[in-house]
Amino acid sequence: MPDSVVYQTEKQLKGLGDKVPSYVKEKLEAKLGELKGKKRRDTICIALADDTCEEPKIRMSRVVRSNLRVRLGDVVSLHQYGKHVHILPIDDTIEGVAGNLFDAYLKPYFLEAYRPVGDYFLVKGGMRSIEFKVIETDHAEYCVVTPDTKIFCRVSL
């Protein structure tokens, strides 16, 4: 079982369907989800349908359970994501860098990929690594960036 995938019944996933825009639903076989566990711990996973999983249960890997600090049988909740993300670089990682950070780092990093982002993430490119911080998403603290996600990054170097 991949570390960032959880499984639910098709019926449960369809119940979450009204929270996902139809244009995203058509392009994704999976629904994107944020899991919340004990002590307000959360992680990002991709939720896939699996009708062998009993309703209302979900199946997750040991790594996901560890990230959430939950055990088998504990209660977790699944939430959907927003449509935009506002990202800024960390100042001390862009010293001496010239040019457009979006075109040089962020665009290639997110191009044709479904990448989860949280508070901070590292992007490698151009013989350097630049650390970015997620400033805002429209509904969640975390986000899975898809090709349809609008990325805002306004930095003048």
CSV table of C-alpha atoms in Angstrom, one decimal:
chain,number,residue,atom,x,y,z
A,1,MET,CA,0.0,0.0,0.0
A,2,PRO,CA,1.5,3.4,-1.0
A,3,ASP,CA,2.3,5.7,1.9
A,4,SER,CA,0.1,8.6,0.8
A,5,VAL,CA,-3.0,6.7,-0.2
A,6,VAL,CA,-6.1,5.8,1.8
A,7,TYR,CA,-9.0,3.6,0.6
A,8,GLN,CA,-12.7,3.9,1.1
A,9,THR,CA,-15.8,2.4,-0.4
A,10,GLU,CA,-17.1,4.0,-3.7
A,11,LYS,CA,-20.3,5.1,-1.8
A,12,GLN,CA,-18.3,7.0,0.8
A,13,LEU,CA,-16.2,8.8,-1.9
A,14,LYS,CA,-19.3,9.7,-3.8
A,15,GLY,CA,-20.7,11.3,-0.6
A,16,LEU,CA,-17.7,13.6,-0.7
A,17,GLY,CA,-18.2,14.4,-4.3
A,18,ASP,CA,-20.2,17.6,-3.9
A,19,LYS,CA,-17.1,19.1,-2.2
A,20,VAL,CA,-15.0,18.6,-5.4
A,21,PRO,CA,-15.6,20.8,-8.5
A,22,SER,CA,-16.8,18.7,-11.5
A,23,TYR,CA,-13.9,19.8,-13.7
A,24,VAL,CA,-11.5,18.4,-11.1
A,25,LYS,CA,-13.5,15.2,-10.7
A,26,GLU,CA,-13.4,14.5,-14.4
A,27,LYS,CA,-9.6,14.7,-14.5
A,28,LEU,CA,-8.9,12.8,-11.3
A,29,GLU,CA,-9.8,9.2,-10.6
A,30,ALA,CA,-8.9,9.8,-7.0
A,31,LYS,CA,-10.3,12.3,-4.7
A,32,LEU,CA,-7.8,14.4,-2.8
A,33,GLY,CA,-8.1,14.4,1.0
A,34,GLU,CA,-6.6,15.7,4.2
A,35,LEU,CA,-6.9,13.3,7.1
A,36,LYS,CA,-7.2,14.6,10.7
A,37,GLY,CA,-6.3,12.3,13.6
A,38,LYS,CA,-5.7,12.6,17.3
A,39,LYS,CA,-4.3,15.7,18.9
A,40,ARG,CA,-5.1,17.7,15.8
A,41,ARG,CA,-2.5,15.9,13.8
A,42,ASP,CA,-3.1,15.9,10.0
A,43,THR,CA,-1.6,14.7,6.8
A,44,ILE,CA,-2.3,14.7,3.1
A,45,CYS,CA,-3.4,11.6,1.2
A,46,ILE,CA,-5.1,10.6,-2.0
A,47,ALA,CA,-8.3,8.7,-1.3
A,48,LEU,CA,-9.1,5.9,-3.8
A,49,ALA,CA,-12.2,3.7,-4.0
A,50,ASP,CA,-11.9,0.1,-2.7
A,51,ASP,CA,-15.2,-1.8,-2.2
A,52,THR,CA,-13.5,-4.5,-0.2
A,53,CYS,CA,-13.1,-1.9,2.6
A,54,GLU,CA,-16.0,-2.0,5.0
A,55,GLU,CA,-18.2,1.1,5.3
A,56,PRO,CA,-17.7,3.5,7.2
A,57,LYS,CA,-14.0,2.4,7.6
A,58,ILE,CA,-11.0,3.5,5.6
A,59,ARG,CA,-7.8,1.6,5.1
A,60,MET,CA,-4.4,3.4,5.5
A,61,SER,CA,-0.8,2.4,5.7
A,62,ARG,CA,1.3,2.2,8.8
A,63,VAL,CA,3.1,5.4,7.7
A,64,VAL,CA,-0.1,7.4,7.5
A,65,ARG,CA,-1.2,6.1,10.9
A,66,SER,CA,2.1,7.1,12.3
A,67,ASN,CA,1.9,10.6,10.8
A,68,LEU,CA,-1.6,11.0,12.3
A,69,ARG,CA,-0.6,9.4,15.7
A,70,VAL,CA,-3.5,7.0,15.5
A,71,ARG,CA,-3.9,3.3,16.0
A,72,LEU,CA,-6.0,0.7,14.3
A,73,GLY,CA,-9.6,1.4,15.2
A,74,ASP,CA,-9.2,5.1,16.0
A,75,VAL,CA,-11.5,7.7,14.5
A,76,VAL,CA,-10.2,10.0,11.7
A,77,SER,CA,-11.9,12.5,9.5
A,78,LEU,CA,-11.4,13.1,5.8
A,79,HIS,CA,-11.6,16.6,4.3
A,80,GLN,CA,-11.4,18.1,0.7
A,81,TYR,CA,-9.1,20.8,-0.6
A,82,GLY,CA,-9.2,24.2,-2.2
A,83,LYS,CA,-8.4,25.6,-5.6
A,84,HIS,CA,-5.6,28.0,-5.1
A,85,VAL,CA,-2.3,28.3,-3.1
A,86,HIS,CA,-0.2,31.4,-2.3
A,87,ILE,CA,3.5,30.5,-1.9
A,88,LEU,CA,6.5,32.7,-1.0
A,89,PRO,CA,10.2,31.8,-0.8
A,90,ILE,CA,12.2,31.9,2.4
A,91,ASP,CA,14.5,34.9,2.2
A,92,ASP,CA,17.8,33.3,3.2
A,93,THR,CA,17.4,30.6,0.5
A,94,ILE,CA,17.1,33.1,-2.4
A,95,GLU,CA,20.2,35.1,-1.6
A,96,GLY,CA,22.1,35.5,-4.9
A,97,VAL,CA,19.3,34.1,-7.0
A,98,ALA,CA,18.1,36.2,-10.0
A,99,GLY,CA,15.2,35.8,-12.3
A,100,ASN,CA,11.7,34.6,-12.1
A,101,LEU,CA,11.3,32.0,-9.3
A,102,PHE,CA,8.0,30.8,-10.6
A,103,ASP,CA,9.3,29.9,-14.0
A,104,ALA,CA,12.7,28.6,-12.8
A,105,TYR,CA,11.5,26.6,-9.7
A,106,LEU,CA,7.8,26.3,-9.0
A,107,LYS,CA,6.5,25.7,-12.6
A,108,PRO,CA,8.8,22.7,-13.3
A,109,TYR,CA,8.2,21.3,-9.8
A,110,PHE,CA,4.4,21.3,-10.1
A,111,LEU,CA,4.1,20.6,-13.8
A,112,GLU,CA,2.0,17.5,-14.5
A,113,ALA,CA,2.3,16.4,-10.9
A,114,TYR,CA,0.0,16.1,-7.9
A,115,ARG,CA,2.1,17.3,-5.1
A,116,PRO,CA,1.0,17.8,-1.5
A,117,VAL,CA,2.3,20.9,0.1
A,118,GLY,CA,2.1,22.0,3.8
A,119,ASP,CA,3.8,24.7,5.8
A,120,TYR,CA,7.2,24.5,4.1
A,121,PHE,CA,8.6,22.6,1.1
A,122,LEU,CA,11.9,22.4,-0.7
A,123,VAL,CA,12.3,22.7,-4.5
A,124,LYS,CA,15.6,21.7,-6.2
A,125,GLY,CA,16.6,23.3,-9.5
A,126,GLY,CA,19.3,25.3,-11.2
A,127,MET,CA,22.1,24.0,-9.0
A,128,ARG,CA,20.3,25.2,-5.8
A,129,SER,CA,17.5,24.4,-3.5
A,130,ILE,CA,15.0,27.0,-2.5
A,131,GLU,CA,12.6,26.6,0.5
A,132,PHE,CA,9.1,27.9,0.0
A,133,LYS,CA,6.3,28.5,2.6
A,134,VAL,CA,2.6,28.1,1.9
A,135,ILE,CA,1.1,31.4,3.0
A,136,GLU,CA,-2.6,30.7,2.2
A,137,THR,CA,-4.9,28.2,0.6
A,138,ASP,CA,-8.7,28.8,0.2
A,139,HIS,CA,-10.0,26.4,2.7
A,140,ALA,CA,-7.4,24.2,4.2
A,141,GLU,CA,-4.0,24.5,5.9
A,142,TYR,CA,-2.6,22.0,3.5
A,143,CYS,CA,-3.2,21.5,-0.2
A,144,VAL,CA,-2.5,19.0,-3.0
A,145,VAL,CA,-1.4,21.1,-6.0
A,146,THR,CA,-2.8,19.7,-9.3
A,147,PRO,CA,-2.4,21.1,-12.8
A,148,ASP,CA,-5.7,23.0,-12.2
A,149,THR,CA,-4.5,24.7,-9.0
A,150,LYS,CA,-3.8,28.4,-9.3
A,151,ILE,CA,-0.4,29.2,-7.8
A,152,PHE,CA,0.3,32.7,-6.6
A,153,CYS,CA,4.0,33.6,-6.0
A,154,ARG,CA,4.8,37.3,-6.2
A,155,VAL,CA,8.5,38.0,-5.5
A,156,SER,CA,10.6,40.6,-7.2
A,157,LEU,CA,14.3,39.8,-7.2
